[in-house]
Amino acid sequence: MAIKTFAVTTYEVGMGYKNSANWSGVNILIQGHVVCNSADGYRFIVYGLHPSSPIPGPVYIEANKVGAIFIPFVELHNYIDLVRNEKPIYVYLNSSSPNWNSLRTSAEPVGEQEGI
């Protein structure tokens, strides 16, 4: 079992229409993605998939330093909002339980108002 937690140092957002890729033997159609990068070369990718795309299960490939989750494209804005408006942001990756792969904030004070 491999577990990796890292602080997101940079991120990238990409948008397209039915860009094809293969993950874990499943051909997917990507409309957008968010890539969260660490200082030591790890990546967490959130793929927003076209409505006609199959949705594979999440993965963490330790040897490649990459984890991914696959969600409907209409939910991708939630992840973009998180990386744009929160700091610090952390990624949790787990090879034994990839369903736990996630993007998180740290503890924040109650009632904090962003941007004020």
PDB file of C-alpha atoms in Angstrom:
ATOM      1  CA  MET A   1       0.000   0.000   0.000  1.00  0.00           C
ATOM      2  CA  ALA A   2       1.304   3.423  -0.957  1.00  0.00           C
ATOM      3  CA  ILE A   3      -0.039   6.649   0.498  1.00  0.00           C
ATOM      4  CA  LYS A   4       1.116  10.094  -0.560  1.00  0.00           C
ATOM      5  CA  THR A   5       0.007  13.472   0.764  1.00  0.00           C
ATOM      6  CA  PHE A   6       1.351  16.676  -0.738  1.00  0.00           C
ATOM      7  CA  ALA A   7       0.791  20.404  -0.822  1.00  0.00           C
ATOM      8  CA  VAL A   8      -0.304  21.703  -4.212  1.00  0.00           C
ATOM      9  CA  THR A   9       2.310  24.176  -5.431  1.00  0.00           C
ATOM     10  CA  THR A  10       0.922  24.833  -8.934  1.00  0.00           C
ATOM     11  CA  TYR A  11      -2.090  23.814 -10.953  1.00  0.00           C
ATOM     12  CA  GLU A  12      -3.162  23.739 -14.587  1.00  0.00           C
ATOM     13  CA  VAL A  13      -6.649  23.798 -16.109  1.00  0.00           C
ATOM     14  CA  GLY A  14      -7.432  22.550 -19.604  1.00  0.00           C
ATOM     15  CA  MET A  15     -10.662  22.481 -21.575  1.00  0.00           C
ATOM     16  CA  GLY A  16     -11.556  20.688 -24.781  1.00  0.00           C
ATOM     17  CA  TYR A  17     -14.277  18.580 -26.333  1.00  0.00           C
ATOM     18  CA  LYS A  18     -14.171  14.793 -26.458  1.00  0.00           C
ATOM     19  CA  ASN A  19     -10.376  14.547 -26.196  1.00  0.00           C
ATOM     20  CA  SER A  20      -9.740  10.822 -26.044  1.00  0.00           C
ATOM     21  CA  ALA A  21      -7.414   8.967 -23.699  1.00  0.00           C
ATOM     22  CA  ASN A  22      -7.069   5.505 -22.206  1.00  0.00           C
ATOM     23  CA  TRP A  23      -6.905   4.955 -18.445  1.00  0.00           C
ATOM     24  CA  SER A  24      -6.747   1.468 -16.969  1.00  0.00           C
ATOM     25  CA  GLY A  25      -7.938  -0.015 -20.263  1.00  0.00           C
ATOM     26  CA  VAL A  26     -10.966   2.301 -20.495  1.00  0.00           C
ATOM     27  CA  ASN A  27     -11.270   4.726 -23.407  1.00  0.00           C
ATOM     28  CA  ILE A  28     -12.515   8.027 -22.012  1.00  0.00           C
ATOM     29  CA  LEU A  29     -13.674  11.317 -23.524  1.00  0.00           C
ATOM     30  CA  ILE A  30     -12.275  14.320 -21.675  1.00  0.00           C
ATOM     31  CA  GLN A  31     -13.860  17.781 -21.767  1.00  0.00           C
ATOM     32  CA  GLY A  32     -11.645  19.346 -19.117  1.00  0.00           C
ATOM     33  CA  HIS A  33      -9.082  18.618 -16.451  1.00  0.00           C
ATOM     34  CA  VAL A  34      -7.324  20.094 -13.441  1.00  0.00           C
ATOM     35  CA  VAL A  35      -3.739  18.999 -12.768  1.00  0.00           C
ATOM     36  CA  CYS A  36      -2.437  19.645  -9.239  1.00  0.00           C
ATOM     37  CA  ASN A  37       1.360  19.536  -8.957  1.00  0.00           C
ATOM     38  CA  SER A  38       3.682  19.065  -5.976  1.00  0.00           C
ATOM     39  CA  ALA A  39       7.171  20.444  -5.457  1.00  0.00           C
ATOM     40  CA  ASP A  40       8.626  16.926  -5.735  1.00  0.00           C
ATOM     41  CA  GLY A  41       7.014  15.906  -9.031  1.00  0.00           C
ATOM     42  CA  TYR A  42       3.764  14.247  -7.930  1.00  0.00           C
ATOM     43  CA  ARG A  43       0.546  15.014  -9.797  1.00  0.00           C
ATOM     44  CA  PHE A  44      -3.156  14.613  -9.089  1.00  0.00           C
ATOM     45  CA  ILE A  45      -5.432  14.911 -12.106  1.00  0.00           C
ATOM     46  CA  VAL A  46      -9.174  15.503 -11.960  1.00  0.00           C
ATOM     47  CA  TYR A  47     -10.686  14.607 -15.318  1.00  0.00           C
ATOM     48  CA  GLY A  48     -14.062  16.092 -16.248  1.00  0.00           C
ATOM     49  CA  LEU A  49     -15.626  13.646 -18.689  1.00  0.00           C
ATOM     50  CA  HIS A  50     -18.095  14.111 -21.518  1.00  0.00           C
ATOM     51  CA  PRO A  51     -21.606  12.773 -20.703  1.00  0.00           C
ATOM     52  CA  SER A  52     -21.174   9.933 -23.233  1.00  0.00           C
ATOM     53  CA  SER A  53     -17.850   8.798 -21.717  1.00  0.00           C
ATOM     54  CA  PRO A  54     -17.483   5.770 -19.499  1.00  0.00           C
ATOM     55  CA  ILE A  55     -16.162   6.679 -16.049  1.00  0.00           C
ATOM     56  CA  PRO A  56     -13.280   4.508 -14.830  1.00  0.00           C
ATOM     57  CA  GLY A  57     -12.410   4.094 -11.184  1.00  0.00           C
ATOM     58  CA  PRO A  58      -9.833   6.346  -9.518  1.00  0.00           C
ATOM     59  CA  VAL A  59      -6.154   5.392  -9.644  1.00  0.00           C
ATOM     60  CA  TYR A  60      -2.851   6.076  -7.911  1.00  0.00           C
ATOM     61  CA  ILE A  61       0.223   4.834  -9.755  1.00  0.00           C
ATOM     62  CA  GLU A  62       3.081   5.369  -7.319  1.00  0.00           C
ATOM     63  CA  ALA A  63       5.818   4.522  -9.844  1.00  0.00           C
ATOM     64  CA  ASN A  64       4.575   7.331 -12.117  1.00  0.00           C
ATOM     65  CA  LYS A  65       3.911   9.750  -9.235  1.00  0.00           C
ATOM     66  CA  VAL A  66       0.352  10.295 -10.491  1.00  0.00           C
ATOM     67  CA  GLY A  67      -3.149   9.856  -9.143  1.00  0.00           C
ATOM     68  CA  ALA A  68      -6.409  10.582 -10.919  1.00  0.00           C
ATOM     69  CA  ILE A  69     -10.140  10.704 -10.415  1.00  0.00           C
ATOM     70  CA  PHE A  70     -12.781  10.835 -13.118  1.00  0.00           C
ATOM     71  CA  ILE A  71     -15.938  12.897 -12.714  1.00  0.00           C
ATOM     72  CA  PRO A  72     -18.728  14.254 -14.897  1.00  0.00           C
ATOM     73  CA  PHE A  73     -17.605  17.475 -16.598  1.00  0.00           C
ATOM     74  CA  VAL A  74     -20.446  19.436 -14.955  1.00  0.00           C
ATOM     75  CA  GLU A  75     -18.751  18.870 -11.557  1.00  0.00           C
ATOM     76  CA  LEU A  76     -15.280  20.059 -12.633  1.00  0.00           C
ATOM     77  CA  HIS A  77     -15.996  23.692 -11.679  1.00  0.00           C
ATOM     78  CA  ASN A  78     -16.007  22.680  -7.994  1.00  0.00           C
ATOM     79  CA  TYR A  79     -12.374  21.578  -8.214  1.00  0.00           C
ATOM     80  CA  ILE A  80     -11.355  24.644 -10.213  1.00  0.00           C
ATOM     81  CA  ASP A  81     -13.001  26.854  -7.587  1.00  0.00           C
ATOM     82  CA  LEU A  82     -11.107  25.068  -4.818  1.00  0.00           C
ATOM     83  CA  VAL A  83      -7.629  25.509  -6.351  1.00  0.00           C
ATOM     84  CA  ARG A  84      -8.317  29.118  -7.340  1.00  0.00           C
ATOM     85  CA  ASN A  85      -9.763  30.299  -4.040  1.00  0.00           C
ATOM     86  CA  GLU A  86      -8.269  28.262  -1.210  1.00  0.00           C
ATOM     87  CA  LYS A  87      -4.777  28.112   0.240  1.00  0.00           C
ATOM     88  CA  PRO A  88      -3.169  25.877   1.239  1.00  0.00           C
ATOM     89  CA  ILE A  89      -4.527  22.941  -0.764  1.00  0.00           C
ATOM     90  CA  TYR A  90      -3.468  19.328  -0.220  1.00  0.00           C
ATOM     91  CA  VAL A  91      -3.791  16.099  -2.183  1.00  0.00           C
ATOM     92  CA  TYR A  92      -4.257  12.669  -0.621  1.00  0.00           C
ATOM     93  CA  LEU A  93      -3.472   9.585  -2.746  1.00  0.00           C
ATOM     94  CA  ASN A  94      -3.903   5.958  -1.697  1.00  0.00           C
ATOM     95  CA  SER A  95      -3.006   2.996  -3.932  1.00  0.00           C
ATOM     96  CA  SER A  96      -4.970   0.467  -1.841  1.00  0.00           C
ATOM     97  CA  SER A  97      -8.072   2.645  -1.565  1.00  0.00           C
ATOM     98  CA  PRO A  98      -7.983   5.001  -4.574  1.00  0.00           C
ATOM     99  CA  ASN A  99     -11.618   5.957  -3.894  1.00  0.00           C
ATOM    100  CA  TRP A 100     -10.117   8.069  -1.108  1.00  0.00           C
ATOM    101  CA  ASN A 101      -7.978  10.108  -3.548  1.00  0.00           C
ATOM    102  CA  SER A 102      -8.928  13.684  -2.851  1.00  0.00           C
ATOM    103  CA  LEU A 103      -8.199  17.394  -2.924  1.00  0.00           C
ATOM    104  CA  ARG A 104      -8.486  19.107   0.476  1.00  0.00           C
ATOM    105  CA  THR A 105      -7.987  22.301   2.411  1.00  0.00           C
ATOM    106  CA  SER A 106      -6.430  22.509   5.845  1.00  0.00           C
ATOM    107  CA  ALA A 107      -8.469  23.455   8.905  1.00  0.00           C
ATOM    108  CA  GLU A 108      -9.918  26.954   8.551  1.00  0.00           C
ATOM    109  CA  PRO A 109     -11.580  29.268  11.064  1.00  0.00           C
ATOM    110  CA  VAL A 110     -15.378  29.149  11.247  1.00  0.00           C
ATOM    111  CA  GLY A 111     -16.990  31.986   9.313  1.00  0.00           C
ATOM    112  CA  GLU A 112     -13.984  32.755   7.182  1.00  0.00           C
ATOM    113  CA  GLN A 113     -15.081  34.724   4.161  1.00  0.00           C
ATOM    114  CA  GLU A 114     -12.995  34.322   1.043  1.00  0.00           C
ATOM    115  CA  GLY A 115     -11.922  37.457  -0.747  1.00  0.00           C
ATOM    116  CA  ILE A 116     -12.988  39.927   1.956  1.00  0.00           C
TER     117      ILE A 116
END
